Amino acid sequence: MTEPEEISTSEDLVDRVAAIDVAKATGMVCMRLPHASRPGRRVQEVWNVAATTNAILELGDRLVCQGVTRVVMESTGSYWKPFFVLLEARGLECWLVNARDVKNVPGRPKTDRLDAVWLAKLTERGMLRPSFVPPKPVRQLRDLTRTRTVLLQERTRHKQRIEKILEDAQIKLSTVVTDIFGVSGRAMLEALIAGERNPRTLAELSRGRMNAKRPRLIEAFTGGFEDHHGFLCRTLLDTVDHLTAQVDRLTERITAAIEGLPGPDGEPGLGPSLVQRLDAIPGIGPTAAQILLAELGPDMRVFPTADHLAAWAKLTPRTVQSGASNASRPTGKGNPWLKGALGEIALAASHSDSFLGARYKRLVKRRGKPKALVAVARSILVIVWHLTNDPDAVYTDLGADYHQRLIDPARRTRDLVRQLKALGHDVTLAPTA
C-alpha cells in the first residue's frame, strides 16, 4: 500500500470569478461571488456583453468593482483576443483555457448561458489550467513570423505552378536544373517568356557549372512553349517577385522586433544574442531561430523544466493505462507553427554529421522515420530550453561518435564472439599490428 498523500486545495479555490463564453459579436459572462449574508452560498449573475471595445471596457470596470480576481475564457478562434487584452489592461488576471479541458458533461443541454456557468464553476473550484499566452511584444513577433511563413508557402505554391506550366509546354527544365529560379534558370525563363524559342540560344544562358549541361538543356528546351504559356509564367513570376519583396520587408521588421525584445527581467537586447546561440544548433538557421524565439518567447520561467516544454509542444509520448492494458497514444496536435518549424529543423539535423544526426540514424533503424524525427525534434527543443533558460549557456555538439565512445571494447568483443559461437562458428581472435 502506498502512503497517504496530504493535498491542500485551499489555494486552488477562487472566491470571486468570472467566465466568458466568447463568440464573434458577443460574449456571455457569468460572475460568481460569495453571498453577502449567508456563508457557504454563492451569488451568480449571467448577462450578455457586446464584443466591442467600449462594452468590454465597461465590463472590466464592473468586474473590478465587484472584486473579481480571475477571468477565464475559452480559446475560440481569434475572438478571445479583444476580451483578453482589454480586461488584462484593466488589471484583471485573465486565463485562456483549452476547449478540450472545459467540455460540458455529456447529456446536458448546450447553450451559451450554460457553457458560461459551467466554465465559472470549473474556475472557482480550481479545476482548470491556463494556456500559455506570451506578452504583447512576443505576440507581435509571432504575427510577423507567421505571416512570413504563410507568404513563403504561397511563394512556393506559385513556383510549383510555373513548373507545371513548363511541363504542359514540354519544357523539361526541372529535370536538368536543380533550382529553376536560380541565376541561370531565371535568365532562361525570362528569355523564354520574352519570345526566345531557340533551344541552343536558351541553353547558352547557363552560368558556372551548368555550362557542362548545355547538351541536356538543348533537349530540355525542345518543346511547344507558346505565348499563352509565356503570359501565365509572366503573371506568376511577377507574383513570386512581389512575395519575395514582402518577405524581405517582414524579415527586416522581424530583425528590428527581436532587437527590441525584452528579456525575462525586462532588460532589452537579449534577442539577437539568443538567436545567434540557437543558430549554433545543427539544423537551425537564422529564420528557424527567429520562429522558435517568436513561438516560445525569451522567458522560460513559464516552463519549469525542459520536460514541461516538450509536453506543452506535444512531443512527449502519451501513455494510456486501463487495467492490464498499457498502450501508447498519439502525442497530440500542439502548436502547429512550432511543430512545423521543429519538423524542418529535425529533418535538416538528421542529415548532419553531428550528435543529432547520429541520434536519428540510431533510432530510424528500429522506430522508423516519423518517430525518429519526433525524437530528434524533442532533443532539439530540450537544447533550446537550456540555451534560453541560461543566458551564459553555449551549445557544444557531442559529436557523431558520441555513442561509439561509450561502448566498452572488451564487452563489445565478448558479445560479438558469443553471437558468432551461437551461429556455429569457431572464433579465434588475433590482435592487429
Tab-separated table of C-alpha atoms in Angstrom:
chain	number	residue	atom	x	y	z
A	1	MET	CA	0.000	0.000	0.000
A	2	THR	CA	1.176	3.478	-0.752
A	3	GLU	CA	1.448	6.113	1.932
A	4	PRO	CA	-1.495	8.539	2.122
A	5	GLU	CA	-0.707	11.863	0.476
A	6	GLU	CA	-1.819	15.122	2.017
A	7	ILE	CA	-3.170	17.552	-0.577
A	8	SER	CA	-4.068	21.145	0.094
A	9	THR	CA	-6.824	22.667	-2.043
A	10	SER	CA	-7.351	25.991	-0.319
A	11	GLU	CA	-5.022	27.836	-2.666
A	12	ASP	CA	-6.848	26.412	-5.713
A	13	LEU	CA	-10.281	27.730	-4.715
A	14	VAL	CA	-11.198	31.169	-6.043
A	15	ASP	CA	-13.969	33.157	-4.329
A	16	ARG	CA	-14.670	35.816	-6.951
A	17	VAL	CA	-14.534	34.590	-10.541
A	18	ALA	CA	-15.948	35.450	-13.922
A	19	ALA	CA	-16.156	33.318	-17.044
A	20	ILE	CA	-16.862	34.409	-20.609
A	21	ASP	CA	-18.240	32.203	-23.368
A	22	VAL	CA	-16.789	34.091	-26.322
A	23	ALA	CA	-18.473	34.455	-29.702
A	24	LYS	CA	-17.768	36.697	-32.690
A	25	ALA	CA	-20.114	39.557	-31.832
A	26	THR	CA	-20.932	38.910	-28.167
A	27	GLY	CA	-19.708	37.255	-25.024
A	28	MET	CA	-21.843	35.521	-22.391
A	29	VAL	CA	-20.471	36.488	-18.960
A	30	CYS	CA	-21.066	34.521	-15.769
A	31	MET	CA	-19.918	36.087	-12.476
A	32	ARG	CA	-19.976	34.063	-9.234
A	33	LEU	CA	-19.393	35.773	-5.889
A	34	PRO	CA	-19.784	34.807	-2.206
A	35	HIS	CA	-23.182	35.602	-0.674
A	36	ALA	CA	-23.082	38.747	1.458
A	37	SER	CA	-25.075	37.370	4.423
A	38	ARG	CA	-25.218	33.583	4.027
A	39	PRO	CA	-21.822	31.866	4.410
A	40	GLY	CA	-21.208	28.975	2.067
A	41	ARG	CA	-23.690	30.250	-0.512
A	42	ARG	CA	-22.864	31.748	-3.894
A	43	VAL	CA	-24.403	34.559	-5.925
A	44	GLN	CA	-24.456	34.046	-9.668
A	45	GLU	CA	-25.170	36.604	-12.371
A	46	VAL	CA	-25.220	35.938	-16.106
A	47	TRP	CA	-25.529	38.549	-18.826
A	48	ASN	CA	-24.583	39.195	-22.437
A	49	VAL	CA	-21.883	41.688	-23.482
A	50	ALA	CA	-21.162	43.029	-26.948
A	51	ALA	CA	-17.684	42.287	-28.262
A	52	THR	CA	-16.877	45.953	-28.822
A	53	THR	CA	-14.121	47.955	-27.177
A	54	ASN	CA	-16.362	50.209	-25.097
A	55	ALA	CA	-18.558	47.344	-23.918
A	56	ILE	CA	-15.550	45.266	-22.886
A	57	LEU	CA	-14.012	48.203	-21.015
A	58	GLU	CA	-17.289	48.710	-19.153
A	59	LEU	CA	-17.283	45.019	-18.333
A	60	GLY	CA	-13.761	45.339	-16.940
A	61	ASP	CA	-14.777	48.222	-14.712
A	62	ARG	CA	-17.756	46.268	-13.412
A	63	LEU	CA	-15.652	43.182	-12.633
A	64	VAL	CA	-13.029	45.286	-10.849
A	65	CYS	CA	-15.709	46.953	-8.739
A	66	GLN	CA	-17.057	43.529	-7.728
A	67	GLY	CA	-13.575	42.392	-6.669
A	68	VAL	CA	-13.281	39.646	-9.292
A	69	THR	CA	-9.771	38.198	-9.166
A	70	ARG	CA	-9.807	35.827	-12.134
A	71	VAL	CA	-11.475	35.925	-15.553
A	72	VAL	CA	-11.460	32.755	-17.629
A	73	MET	CA	-12.377	32.393	-21.282
A	74	GLU	CA	-12.282	29.546	-23.745
A	75	SER	CA	-9.947	29.670	-26.715
A	76	THR	CA	-12.327	30.310	-29.618
A	77	GLY	CA	-10.577	31.229	-32.847
A	78	SER	CA	-9.328	34.807	-32.590
A	79	TYR	CA	-12.464	36.117	-30.878
A	80	TRP	CA	-10.954	35.800	-27.391
A	81	LYS	CA	-8.199	38.342	-28.067
A	82	PRO	CA	-10.210	41.574	-27.518
A	83	PHE	CA	-11.597	40.295	-24.224
A	84	PHE	CA	-8.215	39.044	-23.057
A	85	VAL	CA	-6.198	42.137	-23.992
A	86	LEU	CA	-8.673	44.763	-22.759
A	87	LEU	CA	-9.524	43.009	-19.490
A	88	GLU	CA	-5.863	42.338	-18.809
A	89	ALA	CA	-5.180	46.063	-19.296
A	90	ARG	CA	-7.792	46.710	-16.585
A	91	GLY	CA	-5.612	44.793	-14.121
A	92	LEU	CA	-7.611	41.561	-14.094
A	93	GLU	CA	-5.964	38.152	-14.080
A	94	CYS	CA	-7.054	36.606	-17.392
A	95	TRP	CA	-6.816	32.898	-18.144
A	96	LEU	CA	-7.192	31.357	-21.564
A	97	VAL	CA	-8.104	27.679	-21.342
A	98	ASN	CA	-8.110	24.893	-23.870
A	99	ALA	CA	-11.540	23.916	-25.165
A	100	ARG	CA	-10.663	20.267	-24.562
A	101	ASP	CA	-10.390	20.893	-20.810
A	102	VAL	CA	-13.790	22.559	-20.392
A	103	LYS	CA	-16.162	20.232	-22.186
A	104	ASN	CA	-19.551	20.071	-20.509
A	105	VAL	CA	-20.960	16.883	-19.017
A	106	PRO	CA	-22.434	14.707	-21.803
A	107	GLY	CA	-26.224	14.610	-21.946
A	108	ARG	CA	-26.789	18.139	-20.663
A	109	PRO	CA	-28.200	20.896	-22.855
A	110	LYS	CA	-25.628	23.120	-24.511
A	111	THR	CA	-26.271	26.835	-24.620
A	112	ASP	CA	-24.038	29.862	-24.288
A	113	ARG	CA	-25.504	30.557	-20.855
A	114	LEU	CA	-24.901	27.027	-19.569
A	115	ASP	CA	-21.388	26.989	-21.050
A	116	ALA	CA	-20.515	30.216	-19.228
A	117	VAL	CA	-21.906	28.880	-15.925
A	118	TRP	CA	-20.015	25.610	-16.320
A	119	LEU	CA	-16.793	27.468	-17.072
A	120	ALA	CA	-17.259	29.650	-13.987
A	121	LYS	CA	-17.869	26.623	-11.756
A	122	LEU	CA	-14.715	24.918	-13.001
A	123	THR	CA	-12.785	28.117	-12.384
A	124	GLU	CA	-13.866	28.643	-8.779
A	125	ARG	CA	-13.024	25.023	-7.927
A	126	GLY	CA	-9.521	25.283	-9.386
A	127	MET	CA	-10.087	22.568	-11.987
A	128	LEU	CA	-8.590	24.453	-14.936
A	129	ARG	CA	-5.078	25.273	-16.055
A	130	PRO	CA	-4.209	28.323	-18.153
A	131	SER	CA	-2.776	28.144	-21.623
A	132	PHE	CA	0.476	29.881	-22.473
A	133	VAL	CA	-0.236	33.399	-23.710
A	134	PRO	CA	3.026	35.317	-24.297
A	135	PRO	CA	3.360	39.035	-23.577
A	136	LYS	CA	2.483	41.637	-26.204
A	137	PRO	CA	5.993	42.040	-27.767
A	138	VAL	CA	6.236	38.282	-28.306
A	139	ARG	CA	2.694	38.142	-29.711
A	140	GLN	CA	3.578	40.849	-32.219
A	141	LEU	CA	6.742	38.973	-33.161
A	142	ARG	CA	4.605	35.866	-33.651
A	143	ASP	CA	2.355	37.757	-36.054
A	144	LEU	CA	5.368	38.759	-38.148
A	145	THR	CA	6.998	35.317	-38.290
A	146	ARG	CA	3.722	33.526	-39.003
A	147	THR	CA	2.875	35.971	-41.791
A	148	ARG	CA	6.301	35.401	-43.303
A	149	THR	CA	5.796	31.645	-43.143
A	150	VAL	CA	2.445	31.967	-44.932
A	151	LEU	CA	3.967	34.136	-47.670
A	152	LEU	CA	6.868	31.716	-48.137
A	153	GLN	CA	4.420	28.844	-48.531
A	154	GLU	CA	2.395	30.871	-51.018
A	155	ARG	CA	5.546	31.713	-52.992
A	156	THR	CA	6.451	28.033	-53.125
A	157	ARG	CA	2.997	27.208	-54.496
A	158	HIS	CA	3.386	29.803	-57.256
A	159	LYS	CA	6.787	28.367	-58.176
A	160	GLN	CA	5.243	24.912	-58.418
A	161	ARG	CA	2.545	26.310	-60.719
A	162	ILE	CA	5.239	27.710	-63.026
A	163	GLU	CA	6.882	24.310	-63.179
A	164	LYS	CA	3.544	22.727	-64.102
A	165	ILE	CA	3.141	25.237	-66.932
A	166	LEU	CA	6.602	24.323	-68.245
A	167	GLU	CA	5.671	20.649	-68.119
A	168	ASP	CA	2.474	21.440	-70.019
A	169	ALA	CA	4.629	23.070	-72.710
A	170	GLN	CA	7.008	20.070	-72.826
A	171	ILE	CA	9.860	22.119	-71.339
A	172	LYS	CA	11.792	19.704	-69.083
A	173	LEU	CA	13.933	22.332	-67.400
A	174	SER	CA	13.416	20.982	-63.865
A	175	THR	CA	14.907	17.599	-64.854
A	176	VAL	CA	18.234	19.270	-65.667
A	177	VAL	CA	18.381	22.290	-63.354
A	178	THR	CA	18.132	21.799	-59.598
A	179	ASP	CA	16.696	25.266	-58.977
A	180	ILE	CA	14.908	26.718	-61.988
A	181	PHE	CA	14.626	30.034	-60.132
A	182	GLY	CA	18.364	30.446	-59.634
A	183	VAL	CA	20.541	32.829	-61.638
A	184	SER	CA	20.788	30.636	-64.734
A	185	GLY	CA	17.249	29.269	-64.509
A	186	ARG	CA	15.727	32.716	-64.073
A	187	ALA	CA	17.657	34.082	-67.067
A	188	MET	CA	16.387	31.213	-69.221
A	189	LEU	CA	12.812	31.723	-68.027
A	190	GLU	CA	12.951	35.456	-68.778
A	191	ALA	CA	14.270	34.804	-72.296
A	192	LEU	CA	11.648	32.117	-72.864
A	193	ILE	CA	8.854	34.467	-71.777
A	194	ALA	CA	10.289	37.292	-73.901
A	195	GLY	CA	9.788	35.173	-77.025
A	196	GLU	CA	13.061	33.268	-77.478
A	197	ARG	CA	12.298	29.761	-78.714
A	198	ASN	CA	15.702	28.552	-79.971
A	199	PRO	CA	16.838	25.781	-77.585
A	200	ARG	CA	20.527	26.400	-78.291
A	201	THR	CA	20.238	30.122	-77.562
A	202	LEU	CA	18.398	29.410	-74.325
A	203	ALA	CA	20.989	26.836	-73.256
A	204	GLU	CA	23.809	29.347	-73.772
A	205	LEU	CA	22.358	31.463	-70.957
A	206	SER	CA	23.646	28.935	-68.424
A	207	ARG	CA	26.311	30.060	-65.970
A	208	GLY	CA	29.031	28.408	-63.948
A	209	ARG	CA	28.906	24.649	-63.510
A	210	MET	CA	25.710	24.471	-65.526
A	211	ASN	CA	27.718	25.021	-68.723
A	212	ALA	CA	28.514	21.312	-68.707
A	213	LYS	CA	24.783	20.579	-69.007
A	214	ARG	CA	24.210	22.529	-72.197
A	215	PRO	CA	23.570	19.438	-74.384
A	216	ARG	CA	20.907	18.303	-71.916
A	217	LEU	CA	19.486	21.826	-71.723
A	218	ILE	CA	19.058	21.898	-75.509
A	219	GLU	CA	16.983	18.729	-75.262
A	220	ALA	CA	15.022	20.088	-72.315
A	221	PHE	CA	14.070	23.297	-74.148
A	222	THR	CA	12.817	21.440	-77.199
A	223	GLY	CA	9.062	21.629	-76.726
A	224	GLY	CA	5.893	23.550	-77.529
A	225	PHE	CA	6.159	26.712	-75.434
A	226	GLU	CA	3.672	29.292	-76.766
A	227	ASP	CA	2.682	32.868	-75.972
A	228	HIS	CA	-0.148	31.521	-73.817
A	229	HIS	CA	2.384	29.780	-71.558
A	230	GLY	CA	4.530	32.901	-71.550
A	231	PHE	CA	1.647	35.057	-70.324
A	232	LEU	CA	0.890	32.666	-67.466
A	233	CYS	CA	4.546	32.398	-66.469
A	234	ARG	CA	4.947	36.172	-66.551
A	235	THR	CA	1.951	36.634	-64.272
A	236	LEU	CA	3.174	34.038	-61.796
A	237	LEU	CA	6.761	35.298	-61.845
A	238	ASP	CA	5.587	38.816	-61.045
A	239	THR	CA	3.652	37.392	-58.083
A	240	VAL	CA	6.731	35.484	-56.948
A	241	ASP	CA	8.823	38.674	-57.095
A	242	HIS	CA	6.146	40.576	-55.166
A	243	LEU	CA	6.034	37.905	-52.465
A	244	THR	CA	9.833	37.913	-52.262
A	245	ALA	CA	9.813	41.664	-51.652
A	246	GLN	CA	7.146	41.252	-48.955
A	247	VAL	CA	9.182	38.503	-47.268
A	248	ASP	CA	12.265	40.733	-47.249
A	249	ARG	CA	10.253	43.547	-45.639
A	250	LEU	CA	8.940	41.180	-42.987
A	251	THR	CA	12.442	39.886	-42.295
A	252	GLU	CA	13.678	43.425	-41.670
A	253	ARG	CA	10.748	44.075	-39.348
A	254	ILE	CA	11.361	40.795	-37.514
A	255	THR	CA	15.036	41.635	-37.022
A	256	ALA	CA	14.110	45.026	-35.576
A	257	ALA	CA	11.474	43.467	-33.304
A	258	ILE	CA	13.966	40.928	-31.960
A	259	GLU	CA	16.497	43.657	-31.204
A	260	GLY	CA	13.929	45.426	-29.007
A	261	LEU	CA	12.541	42.258	-27.438
A	262	PRO	CA	12.745	42.479	-23.626
A	263	GLY	CA	14.325	39.670	-21.670
A	264	PRO	CA	12.853	37.797	-18.679
A	265	ASP	CA	13.715	40.627	-16.281
A	266	GLY	CA	12.796	43.415	-18.673
A	267	GLU	CA	16.300	44.117	-19.930
A	268	PRO	CA	16.379	44.744	-23.706
A	269	GLY	CA	18.860	43.457	-26.261
A	270	LEU	CA	18.849	39.711	-25.446
A	271	GLY	CA	17.017	38.710	-28.628
A	272	PRO	CA	19.912	38.921	-31.145
A	273	SER	CA	22.310	37.028	-28.867
A	274	LEU	CA	19.716	34.323	-28.258
A	275	VAL	CA	19.089	33.951	-31.998
A	276	GLN	CA	22.839	33.643	-32.539
A	277	ARG	CA	23.159	30.925	-29.878
A	278	LEU	CA	20.187	28.999	-31.283
A	279	ASP	CA	21.741	29.253	-34.741
A	280	ALA	CA	24.634	27.083	-33.500
A	281	ILE	CA	22.341	24.039	-33.171
A	282	PRO	CA	22.560	21.725	-36.229
A	283	GLY	CA	19.559	22.206	-38.499
A	284	ILE	CA	18.686	25.666	-37.165
A	285	GLY	CA	19.313	28.727	-39.303
A	286	PRO	CA	18.555	32.394	-38.607
A	287	THR	CA	14.983	32.081	-39.909
A	288	ALA	CA	14.227	28.987	-37.822
A	289	ALA	CA	15.807	30.593	-34.750
A	290	GLN	CA	13.541	33.608	-35.162
A	291	ILE	CA	10.492	31.335	-35.377
A	292	LEU	CA	11.488	29.444	-32.215
A	293	LEU	CA	12.011	32.685	-30.330
A	294	ALA	CA	8.652	34.011	-31.505
A	295	GLU	CA	6.733	30.872	-30.544
A	296	LEU	CA	8.433	30.233	-27.189
A	297	GLY	CA	9.448	33.703	-26.079
A	298	PRO	CA	12.653	34.615	-24.220
A	299	ASP	CA	11.278	33.776	-20.760
A	300	MET	CA	11.488	30.072	-19.911
A	301	ARG	CA	10.098	30.548	-16.409
A	302	VAL	CA	6.727	29.678	-17.928
A	303	PHE	CA	8.043	26.129	-18.387
A	304	PRO	CA	9.741	24.978	-15.133
A	305	THR	CA	11.695	22.190	-16.854
A	306	ALA	CA	12.566	21.079	-20.348
A	307	ASP	CA	10.097	18.199	-19.941
A	308	HIS	CA	7.288	20.692	-19.330
A	309	LEU	CA	8.178	22.442	-22.581
A	310	ALA	CA	8.298	19.170	-24.518
A	311	ALA	CA	4.925	18.136	-23.081
A	312	TRP	CA	3.393	21.514	-23.972
A	313	ALA	CA	4.703	21.170	-27.537
A	314	LYS	CA	3.142	17.661	-27.701
A	315	LEU	CA	6.488	15.963	-28.331
A	316	THR	CA	6.291	13.637	-25.327
A	317	PRO	CA	4.929	10.070	-25.641
A	318	ARG	CA	1.497	9.728	-24.040
A	319	THR	CA	0.633	6.537	-22.157
A	320	VAL	CA	-2.938	5.416	-21.531
A	321	GLN	CA	-3.412	2.679	-18.920
A	322	SER	CA	-6.627	0.780	-18.253
A	323	GLY	CA	-6.363	-2.366	-16.156
A	324	ALA	CA	-3.729	-4.628	-17.629
A	325	SER	CA	-3.623	-2.658	-20.853
A	326	ASN	CA	-0.832	-0.107	-21.125
A	327	ALA	CA	-0.694	1.417	-24.598
A	328	SER	CA	0.818	4.488	-26.172
A	329	ARG	CA	-1.275	7.090	-27.926
A	330	PRO	CA	-0.524	9.914	-30.379
A	331	THR	CA	1.261	12.866	-28.835
A	332	GLY	CA	-1.387	15.396	-29.930
A	333	LYS	CA	-1.504	18.450	-32.173
A	334	GLY	CA	0.244	21.130	-30.150
A	335	ASN	CA	1.356	24.414	-31.660
A	336	PRO	CA	1.313	23.848	-35.454
A	337	TRP	CA	3.726	26.715	-36.161
A	338	LEU	CA	6.249	25.414	-33.638
A	339	LYS	CA	5.891	21.766	-34.660
A	340	GLY	CA	6.204	22.661	-38.337
A	341	ALA	CA	9.455	24.528	-37.708
A	342	LEU	CA	10.796	21.746	-35.480
A	343	GLY	CA	9.969	19.168	-38.147
A	344	GLU	CA	12.018	21.028	-40.747
A	345	ILE	CA	14.852	21.532	-38.253
A	346	ALA	CA	14.874	17.841	-37.285
A	347	LEU	CA	14.905	16.797	-40.944
A	348	ALA	CA	17.886	19.056	-41.626
A	349	ALA	CA	19.694	17.875	-38.484
A	350	SER	CA	19.153	14.234	-39.421
A	351	HIS	CA	21.419	14.726	-42.463
A	352	SER	CA	24.170	16.473	-40.491
A	353	ASP	CA	27.376	14.932	-39.153
A	354	SER	CA	26.538	15.702	-35.531
A	355	PHE	CA	25.149	14.154	-32.380
A	356	LEU	CA	21.595	14.820	-33.546
A	357	GLY	CA	22.324	13.210	-36.915
A	358	ALA	CA	23.772	10.150	-35.162
A	359	ARG	CA	20.748	10.001	-32.858
A	360	TYR	CA	18.425	9.959	-35.863
A	361	LYS	CA	20.429	7.177	-37.543
A	362	ARG	CA	20.308	5.067	-34.391
A	363	LEU	CA	16.543	5.460	-33.936
A	364	VAL	CA	15.402	5.196	-37.544
A	365	LYS	CA	16.562	1.549	-37.779
A	366	ARG	CA	14.125	0.288	-35.160
A	367	ARG	CA	11.479	3.028	-34.852
A	368	GLY	CA	11.006	4.297	-38.399
A	369	LYS	CA	11.440	7.753	-39.882
A	370	PRO	CA	8.426	9.601	-38.385
A	371	LYS	CA	9.142	8.564	-34.786
A	372	ALA	CA	12.866	9.148	-35.200
A	373	LEU	CA	12.207	12.695	-36.437
A	374	VAL	CA	9.883	13.364	-33.491
A	375	ALA	CA	12.566	12.132	-31.084
A	376	VAL	CA	15.182	14.391	-32.691
A	377	ALA	CA	12.743	17.323	-32.590
A	378	ARG	CA	12.231	16.739	-28.872
A	379	SER	CA	16.001	16.674	-28.298
A	380	ILE	CA	16.312	19.963	-30.171
A	381	LEU	CA	13.546	21.505	-28.070
A	382	VAL	CA	15.314	20.426	-24.866
A	383	ILE	CA	18.509	22.085	-26.111
A	384	VAL	CA	16.545	25.243	-26.937
A	385	TRP	CA	15.111	25.303	-23.402
A	386	HIS	CA	18.547	25.134	-21.805
A	387	LEU	CA	20.002	27.811	-24.100
A	388	THR	CA	17.043	30.119	-23.459
A	389	ASN	CA	16.854	29.463	-19.727
A	390	ASP	CA	20.576	30.096	-19.140
A	391	PRO	CA	21.909	33.266	-20.834
A	392	ASP	CA	25.504	32.020	-20.402
A	393	ALA	CA	24.912	28.591	-21.944
A	394	VAL	CA	26.589	27.821	-25.269
A	395	TYR	CA	25.783	24.843	-27.478
A	396	THR	CA	28.593	22.308	-27.786
A	397	ASP	CA	27.999	19.338	-30.045
A	398	LEU	CA	28.807	15.949	-28.542
A	399	GLY	CA	29.933	14.627	-31.920
A	400	ALA	CA	28.618	11.965	-34.249
A	401	ASP	CA	30.750	9.309	-32.492
A	402	TYR	CA	29.377	10.057	-29.031
A	403	HIS	CA	27.575	6.727	-28.645
A	404	GLN	CA	30.538	4.804	-30.044
A	405	ARG	CA	32.798	6.315	-27.399
A	406	LEU	CA	30.514	4.967	-24.687
A	407	ILE	CA	30.937	1.368	-25.832
A	408	ASP	CA	33.309	-0.804	-23.823
A	409	PRO	CA	35.542	-2.526	-26.427
A	410	ALA	CA	36.078	-5.653	-24.288
A	411	ARG	CA	32.372	-6.079	-23.621
A	412	ARG	CA	31.523	-5.468	-27.268
A	413	THR	CA	34.073	-8.082	-28.297
A	414	ARG	CA	32.599	-10.671	-25.910
A	415	ASP	CA	29.085	-10.011	-27.245
A	416	LEU	CA	30.161	-10.442	-30.856
A	417	VAL	CA	32.129	-13.620	-30.108
A	418	ARG	CA	29.141	-15.052	-28.233
A	419	GLN	CA	26.861	-14.339	-31.204
A	420	LEU	CA	29.258	-15.960	-33.669
A	421	LYS	CA	29.573	-19.082	-31.486
A	422	ALA	CA	25.789	-19.302	-31.253
A	423	LEU	CA	25.740	-19.423	-35.067
A	424	GLY	CA	28.123	-22.393	-35.039
A	425	HIS	CA	31.467	-20.692	-35.727
A	426	ASP	CA	34.787	-21.322	-34.031
A	427	VAL	CA	36.210	-17.897	-33.267
A	428	THR	CA	39.884	-17.093	-32.862
A	429	LEU	CA	40.938	-13.524	-32.167
A	430	ALA	CA	44.296	-12.086	-33.135
A	431	PRO	CA	45.416	-8.536	-32.280
A	432	THR	CA	46.086	-6.207	-35.176
A	433	ALA	CA	49.528	-4.744	-35.809
